[in-house]
mmCIF file of C-alpha atoms in Angstrom:
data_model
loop_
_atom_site.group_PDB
_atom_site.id
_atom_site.type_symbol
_atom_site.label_atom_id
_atom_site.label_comp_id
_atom_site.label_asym_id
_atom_site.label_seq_id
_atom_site.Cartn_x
_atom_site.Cartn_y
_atom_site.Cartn_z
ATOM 1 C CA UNK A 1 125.822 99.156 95.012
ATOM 2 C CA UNK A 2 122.354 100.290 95.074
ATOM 3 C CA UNK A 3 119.395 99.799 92.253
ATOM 4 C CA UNK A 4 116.387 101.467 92.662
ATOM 5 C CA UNK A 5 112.884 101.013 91.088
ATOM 6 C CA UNK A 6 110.565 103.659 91.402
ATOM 7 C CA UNK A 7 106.891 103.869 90.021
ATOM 8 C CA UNK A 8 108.110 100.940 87.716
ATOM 9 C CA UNK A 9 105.259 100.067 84.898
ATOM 10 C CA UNK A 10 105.374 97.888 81.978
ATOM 11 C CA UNK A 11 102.198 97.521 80.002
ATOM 12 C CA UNK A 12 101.342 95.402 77.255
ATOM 13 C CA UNK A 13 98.513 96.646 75.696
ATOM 14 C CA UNK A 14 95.575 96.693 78.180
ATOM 15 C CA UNK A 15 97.660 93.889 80.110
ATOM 16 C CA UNK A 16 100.148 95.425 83.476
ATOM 17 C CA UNK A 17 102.605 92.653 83.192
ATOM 18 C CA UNK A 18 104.506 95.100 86.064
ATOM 19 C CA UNK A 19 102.196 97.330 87.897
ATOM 20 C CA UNK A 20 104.346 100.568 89.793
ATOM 21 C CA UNK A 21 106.833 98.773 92.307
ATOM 22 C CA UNK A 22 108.859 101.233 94.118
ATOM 23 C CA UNK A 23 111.697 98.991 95.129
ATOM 24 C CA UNK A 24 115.032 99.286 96.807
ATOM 25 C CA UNK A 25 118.138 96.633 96.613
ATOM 26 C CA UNK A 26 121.577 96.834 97.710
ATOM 27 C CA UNK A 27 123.787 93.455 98.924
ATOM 28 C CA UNK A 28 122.997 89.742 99.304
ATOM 29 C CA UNK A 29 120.291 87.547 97.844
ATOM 30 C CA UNK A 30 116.579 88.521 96.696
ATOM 31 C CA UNK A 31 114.168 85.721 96.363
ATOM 32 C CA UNK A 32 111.363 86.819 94.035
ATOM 33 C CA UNK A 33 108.549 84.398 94.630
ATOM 34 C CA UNK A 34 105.453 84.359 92.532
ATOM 35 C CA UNK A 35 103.381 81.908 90.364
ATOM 36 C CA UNK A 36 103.737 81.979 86.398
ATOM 37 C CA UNK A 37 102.667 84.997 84.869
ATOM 38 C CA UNK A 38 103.161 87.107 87.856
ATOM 39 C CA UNK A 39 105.208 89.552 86.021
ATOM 40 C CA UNK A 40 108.664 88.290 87.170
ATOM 41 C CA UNK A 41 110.471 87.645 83.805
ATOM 42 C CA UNK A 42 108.917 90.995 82.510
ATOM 43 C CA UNK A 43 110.770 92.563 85.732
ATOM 44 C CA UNK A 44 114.025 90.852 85.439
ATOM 45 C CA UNK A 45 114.385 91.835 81.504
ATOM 46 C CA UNK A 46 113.888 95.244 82.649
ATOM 47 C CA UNK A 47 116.389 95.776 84.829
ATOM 48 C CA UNK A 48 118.467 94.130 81.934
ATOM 49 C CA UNK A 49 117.383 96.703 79.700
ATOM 50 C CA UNK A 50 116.239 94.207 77.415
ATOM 51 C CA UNK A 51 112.648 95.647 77.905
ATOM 52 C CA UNK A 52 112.039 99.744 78.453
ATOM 53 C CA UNK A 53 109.450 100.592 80.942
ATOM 54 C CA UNK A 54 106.337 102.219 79.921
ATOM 55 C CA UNK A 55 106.733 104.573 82.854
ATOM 56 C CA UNK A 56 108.689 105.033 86.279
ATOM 57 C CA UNK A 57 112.747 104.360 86.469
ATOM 58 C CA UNK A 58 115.290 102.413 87.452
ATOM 59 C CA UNK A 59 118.554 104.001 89.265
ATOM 60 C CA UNK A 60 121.987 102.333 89.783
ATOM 61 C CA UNK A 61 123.656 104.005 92.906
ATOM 62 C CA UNK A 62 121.329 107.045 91.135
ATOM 63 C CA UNK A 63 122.126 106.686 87.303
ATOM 64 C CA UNK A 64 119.290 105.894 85.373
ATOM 65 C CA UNK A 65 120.215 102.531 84.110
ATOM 66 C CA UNK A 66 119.077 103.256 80.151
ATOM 67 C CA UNK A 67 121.537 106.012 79.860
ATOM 68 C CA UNK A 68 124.170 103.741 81.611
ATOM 69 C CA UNK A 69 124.038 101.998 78.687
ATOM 70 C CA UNK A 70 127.479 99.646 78.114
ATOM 71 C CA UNK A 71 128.248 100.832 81.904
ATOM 72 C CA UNK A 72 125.647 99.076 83.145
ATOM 73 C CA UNK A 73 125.728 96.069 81.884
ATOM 74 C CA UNK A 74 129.194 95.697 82.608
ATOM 75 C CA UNK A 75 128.141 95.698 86.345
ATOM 76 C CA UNK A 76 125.504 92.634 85.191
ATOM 77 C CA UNK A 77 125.442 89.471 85.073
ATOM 78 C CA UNK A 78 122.134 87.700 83.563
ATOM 79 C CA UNK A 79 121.224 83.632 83.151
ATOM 80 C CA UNK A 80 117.320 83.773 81.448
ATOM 81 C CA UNK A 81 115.340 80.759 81.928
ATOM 82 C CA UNK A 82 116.216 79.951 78.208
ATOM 83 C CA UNK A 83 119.261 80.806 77.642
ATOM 84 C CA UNK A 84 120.620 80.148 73.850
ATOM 85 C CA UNK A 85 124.106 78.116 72.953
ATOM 86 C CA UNK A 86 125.063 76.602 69.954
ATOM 87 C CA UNK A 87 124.656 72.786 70.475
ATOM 88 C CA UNK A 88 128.210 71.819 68.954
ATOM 89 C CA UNK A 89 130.293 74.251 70.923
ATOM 90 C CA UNK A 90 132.379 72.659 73.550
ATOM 91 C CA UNK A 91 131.494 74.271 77.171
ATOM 92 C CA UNK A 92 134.763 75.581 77.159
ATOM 93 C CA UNK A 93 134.480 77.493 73.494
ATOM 94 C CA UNK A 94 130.586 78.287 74.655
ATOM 95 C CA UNK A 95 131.930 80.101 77.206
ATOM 96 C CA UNK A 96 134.977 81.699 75.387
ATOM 97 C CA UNK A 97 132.125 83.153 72.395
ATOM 98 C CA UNK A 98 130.266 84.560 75.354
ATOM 99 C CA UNK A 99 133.146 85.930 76.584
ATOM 100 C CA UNK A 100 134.036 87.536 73.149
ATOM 101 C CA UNK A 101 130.885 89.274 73.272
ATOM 102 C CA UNK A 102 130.823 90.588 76.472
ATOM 103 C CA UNK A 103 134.387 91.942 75.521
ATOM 104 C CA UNK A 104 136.699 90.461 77.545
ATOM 105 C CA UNK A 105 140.107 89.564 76.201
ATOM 106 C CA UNK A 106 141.263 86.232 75.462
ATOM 107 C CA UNK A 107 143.672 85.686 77.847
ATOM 108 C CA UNK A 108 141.917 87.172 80.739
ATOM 109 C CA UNK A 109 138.922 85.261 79.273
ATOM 110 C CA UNK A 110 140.717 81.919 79.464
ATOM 111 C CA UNK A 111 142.300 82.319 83.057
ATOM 112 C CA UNK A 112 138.848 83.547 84.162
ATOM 113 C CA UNK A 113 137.362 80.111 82.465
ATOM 114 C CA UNK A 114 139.323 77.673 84.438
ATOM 115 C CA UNK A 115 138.269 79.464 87.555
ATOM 116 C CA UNK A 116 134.696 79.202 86.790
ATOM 117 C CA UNK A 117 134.963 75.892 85.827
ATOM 118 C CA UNK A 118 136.512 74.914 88.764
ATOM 119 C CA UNK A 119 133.780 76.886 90.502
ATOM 120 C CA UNK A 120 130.593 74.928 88.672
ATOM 121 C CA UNK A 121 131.722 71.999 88.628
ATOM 122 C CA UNK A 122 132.669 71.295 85.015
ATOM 123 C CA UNK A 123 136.382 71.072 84.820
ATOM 124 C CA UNK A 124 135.726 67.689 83.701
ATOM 125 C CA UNK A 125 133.028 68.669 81.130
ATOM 126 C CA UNK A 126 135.013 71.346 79.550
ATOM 127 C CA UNK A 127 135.517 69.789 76.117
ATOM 128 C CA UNK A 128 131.980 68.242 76.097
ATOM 129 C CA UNK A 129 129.355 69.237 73.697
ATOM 130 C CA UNK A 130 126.538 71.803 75.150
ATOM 131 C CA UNK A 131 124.048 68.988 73.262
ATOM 132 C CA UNK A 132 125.272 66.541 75.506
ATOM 133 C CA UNK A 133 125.017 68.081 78.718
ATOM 134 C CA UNK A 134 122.652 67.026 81.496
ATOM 135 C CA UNK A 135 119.889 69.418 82.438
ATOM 136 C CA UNK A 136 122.015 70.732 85.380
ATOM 137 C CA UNK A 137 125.103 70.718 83.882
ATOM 138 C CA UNK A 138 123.938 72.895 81.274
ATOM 139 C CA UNK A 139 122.807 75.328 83.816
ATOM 140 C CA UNK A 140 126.149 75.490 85.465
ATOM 141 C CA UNK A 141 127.390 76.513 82.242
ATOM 142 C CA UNK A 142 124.741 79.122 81.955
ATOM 143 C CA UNK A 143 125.920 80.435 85.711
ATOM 144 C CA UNK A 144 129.463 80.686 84.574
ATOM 145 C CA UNK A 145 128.224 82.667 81.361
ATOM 146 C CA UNK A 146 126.689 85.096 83.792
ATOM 147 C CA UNK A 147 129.808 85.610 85.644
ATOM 148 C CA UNK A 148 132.322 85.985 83.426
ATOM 149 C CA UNK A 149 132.811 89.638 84.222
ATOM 150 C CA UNK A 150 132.281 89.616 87.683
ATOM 151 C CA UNK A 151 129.223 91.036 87.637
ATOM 152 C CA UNK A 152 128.358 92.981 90.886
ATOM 153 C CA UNK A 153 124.511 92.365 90.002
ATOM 154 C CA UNK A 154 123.673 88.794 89.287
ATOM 155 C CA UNK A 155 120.078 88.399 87.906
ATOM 156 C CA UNK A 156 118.859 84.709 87.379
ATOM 157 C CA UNK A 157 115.508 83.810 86.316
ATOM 158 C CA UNK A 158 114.052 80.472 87.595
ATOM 159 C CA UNK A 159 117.529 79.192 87.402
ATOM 160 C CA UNK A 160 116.105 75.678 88.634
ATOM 161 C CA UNK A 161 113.886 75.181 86.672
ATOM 162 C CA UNK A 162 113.582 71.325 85.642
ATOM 163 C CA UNK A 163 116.242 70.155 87.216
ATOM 164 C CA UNK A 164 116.101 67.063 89.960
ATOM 165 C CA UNK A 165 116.297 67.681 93.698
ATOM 166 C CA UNK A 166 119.961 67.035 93.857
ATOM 167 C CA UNK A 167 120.915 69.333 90.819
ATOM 168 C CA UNK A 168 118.713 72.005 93.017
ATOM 169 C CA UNK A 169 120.736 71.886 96.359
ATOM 170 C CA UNK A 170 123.270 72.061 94.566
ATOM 171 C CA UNK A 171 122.527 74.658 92.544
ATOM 172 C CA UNK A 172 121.275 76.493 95.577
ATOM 173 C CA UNK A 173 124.564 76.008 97.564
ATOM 174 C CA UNK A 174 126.691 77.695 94.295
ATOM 175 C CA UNK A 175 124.443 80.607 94.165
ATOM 176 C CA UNK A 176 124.967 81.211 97.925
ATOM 177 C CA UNK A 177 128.716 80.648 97.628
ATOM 178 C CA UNK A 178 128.725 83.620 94.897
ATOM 179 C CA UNK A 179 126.515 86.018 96.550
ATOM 180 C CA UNK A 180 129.001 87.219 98.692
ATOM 181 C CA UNK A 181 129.922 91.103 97.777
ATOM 182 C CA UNK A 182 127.295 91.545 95.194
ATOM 183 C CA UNK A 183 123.478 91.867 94.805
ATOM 184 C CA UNK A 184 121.673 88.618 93.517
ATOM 185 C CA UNK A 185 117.616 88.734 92.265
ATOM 186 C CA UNK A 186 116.565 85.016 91.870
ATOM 187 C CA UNK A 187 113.148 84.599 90.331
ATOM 188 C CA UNK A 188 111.431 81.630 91.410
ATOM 189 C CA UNK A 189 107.958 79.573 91.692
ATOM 190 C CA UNK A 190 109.567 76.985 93.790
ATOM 191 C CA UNK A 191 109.425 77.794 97.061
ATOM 192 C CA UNK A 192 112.743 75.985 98.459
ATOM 193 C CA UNK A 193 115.218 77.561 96.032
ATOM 194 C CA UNK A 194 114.908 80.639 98.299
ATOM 195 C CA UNK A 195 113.618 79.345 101.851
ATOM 196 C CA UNK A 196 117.199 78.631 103.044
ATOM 197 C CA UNK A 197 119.442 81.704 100.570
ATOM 198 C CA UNK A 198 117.106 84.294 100.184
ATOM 199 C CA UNK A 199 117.790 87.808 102.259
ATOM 200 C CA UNK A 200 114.602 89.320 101.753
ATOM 201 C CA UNK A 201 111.934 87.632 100.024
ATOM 202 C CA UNK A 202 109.188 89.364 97.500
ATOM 203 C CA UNK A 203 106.383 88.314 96.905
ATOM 204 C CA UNK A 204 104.831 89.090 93.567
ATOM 205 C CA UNK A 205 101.366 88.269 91.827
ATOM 206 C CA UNK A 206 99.611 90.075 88.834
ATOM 207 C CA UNK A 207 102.834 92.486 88.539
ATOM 208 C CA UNK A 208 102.222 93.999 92.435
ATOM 209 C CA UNK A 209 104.325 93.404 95.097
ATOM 210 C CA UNK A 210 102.144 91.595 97.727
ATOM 211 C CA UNK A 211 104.679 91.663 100.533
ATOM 212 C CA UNK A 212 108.684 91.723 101.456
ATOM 213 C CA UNK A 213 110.732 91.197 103.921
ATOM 214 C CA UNK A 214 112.596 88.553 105.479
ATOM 215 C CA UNK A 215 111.562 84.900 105.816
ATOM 216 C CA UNK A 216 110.624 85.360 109.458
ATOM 217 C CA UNK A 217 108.637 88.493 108.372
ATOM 218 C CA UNK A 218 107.152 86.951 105.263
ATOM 219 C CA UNK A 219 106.118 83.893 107.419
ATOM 220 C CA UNK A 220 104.566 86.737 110.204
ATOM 221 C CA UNK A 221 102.975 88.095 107.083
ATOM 222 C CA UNK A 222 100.173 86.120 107.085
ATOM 223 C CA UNK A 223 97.568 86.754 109.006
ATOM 224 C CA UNK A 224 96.011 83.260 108.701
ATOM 225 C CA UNK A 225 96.826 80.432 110.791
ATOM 226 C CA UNK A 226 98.002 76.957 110.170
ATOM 227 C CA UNK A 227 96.654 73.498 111.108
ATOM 228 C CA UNK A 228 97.355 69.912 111.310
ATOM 229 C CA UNK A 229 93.867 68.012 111.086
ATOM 230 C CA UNK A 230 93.526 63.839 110.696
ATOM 231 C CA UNK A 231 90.026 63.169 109.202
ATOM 232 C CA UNK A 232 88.741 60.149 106.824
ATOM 233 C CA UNK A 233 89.304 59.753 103.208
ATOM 234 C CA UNK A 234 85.541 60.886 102.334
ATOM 235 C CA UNK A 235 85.768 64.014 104.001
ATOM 236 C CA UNK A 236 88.654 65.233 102.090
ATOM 237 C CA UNK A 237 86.976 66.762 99.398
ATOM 238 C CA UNK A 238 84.564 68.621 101.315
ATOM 239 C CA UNK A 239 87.653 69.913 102.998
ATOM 240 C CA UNK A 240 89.805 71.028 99.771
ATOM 241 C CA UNK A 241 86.561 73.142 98.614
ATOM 242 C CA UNK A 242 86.264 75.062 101.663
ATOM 243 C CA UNK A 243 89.882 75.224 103.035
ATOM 244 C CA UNK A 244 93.688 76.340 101.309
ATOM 245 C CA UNK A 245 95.061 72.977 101.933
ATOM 246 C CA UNK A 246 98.894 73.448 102.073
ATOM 247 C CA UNK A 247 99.763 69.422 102.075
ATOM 248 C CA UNK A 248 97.818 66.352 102.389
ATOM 249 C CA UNK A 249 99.225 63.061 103.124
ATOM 250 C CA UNK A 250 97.330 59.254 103.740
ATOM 251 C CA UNK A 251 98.641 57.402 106.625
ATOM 252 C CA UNK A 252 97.128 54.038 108.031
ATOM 253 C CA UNK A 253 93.490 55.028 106.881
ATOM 254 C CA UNK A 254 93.526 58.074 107.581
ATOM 255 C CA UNK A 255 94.621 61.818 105.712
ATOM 256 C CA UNK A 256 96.319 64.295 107.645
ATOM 257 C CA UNK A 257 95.969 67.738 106.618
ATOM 258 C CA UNK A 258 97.723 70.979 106.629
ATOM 259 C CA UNK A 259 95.079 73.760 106.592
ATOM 260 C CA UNK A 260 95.365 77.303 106.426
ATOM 261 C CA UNK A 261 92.463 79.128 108.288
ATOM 262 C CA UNK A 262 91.766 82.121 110.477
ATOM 263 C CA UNK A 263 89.566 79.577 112.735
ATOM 264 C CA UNK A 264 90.393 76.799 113.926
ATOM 265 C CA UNK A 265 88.789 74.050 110.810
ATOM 266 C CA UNK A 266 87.792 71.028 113.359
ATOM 267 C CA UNK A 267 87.394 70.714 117.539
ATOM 268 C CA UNK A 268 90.940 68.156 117.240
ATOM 269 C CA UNK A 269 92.611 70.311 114.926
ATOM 270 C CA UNK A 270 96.268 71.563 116.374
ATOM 271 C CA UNK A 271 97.660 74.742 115.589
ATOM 272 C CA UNK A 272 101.271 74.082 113.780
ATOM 273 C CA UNK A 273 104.165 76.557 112.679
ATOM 274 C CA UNK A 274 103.944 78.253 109.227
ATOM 275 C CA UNK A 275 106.159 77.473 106.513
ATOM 276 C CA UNK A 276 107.071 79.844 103.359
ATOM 277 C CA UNK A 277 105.002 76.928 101.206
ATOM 278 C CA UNK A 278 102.113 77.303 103.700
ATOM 279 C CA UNK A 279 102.560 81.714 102.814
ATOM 280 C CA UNK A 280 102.832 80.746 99.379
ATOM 281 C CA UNK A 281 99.235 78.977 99.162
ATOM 282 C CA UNK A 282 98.515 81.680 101.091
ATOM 283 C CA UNK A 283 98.803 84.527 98.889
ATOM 284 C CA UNK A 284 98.615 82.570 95.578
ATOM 285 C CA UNK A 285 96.634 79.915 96.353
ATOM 286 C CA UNK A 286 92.846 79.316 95.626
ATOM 287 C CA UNK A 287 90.622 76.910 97.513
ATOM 288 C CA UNK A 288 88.353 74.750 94.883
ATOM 289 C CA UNK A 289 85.429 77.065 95.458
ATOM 290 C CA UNK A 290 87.035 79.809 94.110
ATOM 291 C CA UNK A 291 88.027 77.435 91.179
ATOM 292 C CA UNK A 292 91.181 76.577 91.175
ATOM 293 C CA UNK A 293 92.392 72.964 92.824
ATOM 294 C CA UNK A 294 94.657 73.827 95.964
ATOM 295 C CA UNK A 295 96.934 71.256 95.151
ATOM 296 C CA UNK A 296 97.587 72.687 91.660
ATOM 297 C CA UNK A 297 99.307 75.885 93.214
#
């Protein structure tokens, strides 16, 4: 299974939500990193074909994916940060209407529903209301939606997305279990929902491509180095206007800093390992000189 993207533009009006990616995917897990606005939905309803390109193509193992049509998206599998349900459906009849739609027979549908269940974690949920579902629960449910048809392309966009730490290990750990034997694209903004899954990382900001590779070569990416600095609480701002600051924590009187910097920032300052948050403030990040607060990004 192969998609590719080439010259891949999506315009707005004068705005390039998607600015000519030339992209290649085939197995495992994608972890598209970028802030909001970075063009990542726009992307991911493309290769849906819920949104045409205004120039350039996508290819699946060579067919363009618009002509596909029906083929396609039988291949596909799609949970959208919002996805819709009607609140008095049951999980289990949520799931059988999707299942409907995406054509699948009822009995097949109804084996294939127990498995999922099973799968997600809501065996026990089955005959509760989508209204009443917790956050993560409810995105379970979207998950099983999406994979109804055993999709060999799963795409989920920021599938995490306001659920608590626990729900998002979680989370993580079921999307790793289903990777196996088909291609995933995870859009994110949080940085760990990909550190630990992801096969090759992208990052993306204004609709470019900024780098990819793996999370060893996205961390060797950047050029910049990181440092751990101790300095008093008065000096901090100073420091957040001139510096990316990639953490900051008090401690007995004092605030120890993570800075990123080509230089080394102070005479005591020791050079420490890069993270993926530490690339991520790297590329997206502004210092408050350049008018946005580090600790915002």
């Amino acid at each position: 299974m192969e998609l590719e993207l080439k010259n891949l533009t999506k315009n707005f009006g004068s705005l390039t939500a998607v600015d000519h990616l030339d992209l290649t995917m085939t197995g495992g897990v994608y972890g598209l990193l970028g802030v909001n606005g970075a063009g990542k939905t726009t992307l991911m309803r493309m290769l849906c074909t819920l949104l045409k390109p205004t120039e350039g193509s996508i290819t699946c193992d060579g067919e363009d994916i618009f002509k596909m049509d029906g083929e396609y998206r039988k291949l596909l599998g799609y949970l959208p940060q919002d996805f819709g349900f009607y609140p008095e459906f049951t999980v289990q009849d949520y799931l059988l209407y999707i299942a409907s739609i995406k054509g699948i027979r009822p009995v097949v549908a109804k084996k294939r529903i127990r498995e999922l269940l099973v799968q997600v974690g809501l065996t026990k949920a089955a005959g509760k209301k989508m209204k009443k579902l917790s956050g993560g629960m409810k995105r379970r449910a979207g998950i099983a939606q999406a994979m109804l048809n055993h999709p060999r392309i799963l795409i989920l966009d920021e599938p995490t997305a306001g659920l608590d730490p626990n729900e998002r290990i979680r989370f993580r750990n079921l999307i790793s279990e289903i990777s196996e034997d088909r291609l995933v694209l995870l859009s994110t903004h949080i940085v760990s929902d990909i550190e630990y899954i992801a096969n090759e990382i992208w990052l993306m900001k204004d609709g470019a491509m900024v780098h990819q590779g793996t999370l060893d070569e996205t961390i060797a990416s950047m050029p910049e180095k990181v440092w751990k600095c101790v300095t008093e609480h008065p000096m901090v701002p100073a420091i957040t206007k001139k510096y990316k600051v990639s953490n900051l924590k008090s401690e007995d009187g004092h605030v120890e800093l993570r800075v990123i910097s080509p230089k080394r920032p102070f005479p005591d300052a020791v050079r420490v390992r890069p993270t993926l948050e530490d690339v991520f403030l790297y590329y997206f990040g502004e210092t408050v000189e350049d008018g946005t607060d580090a600790e915002a990004q």
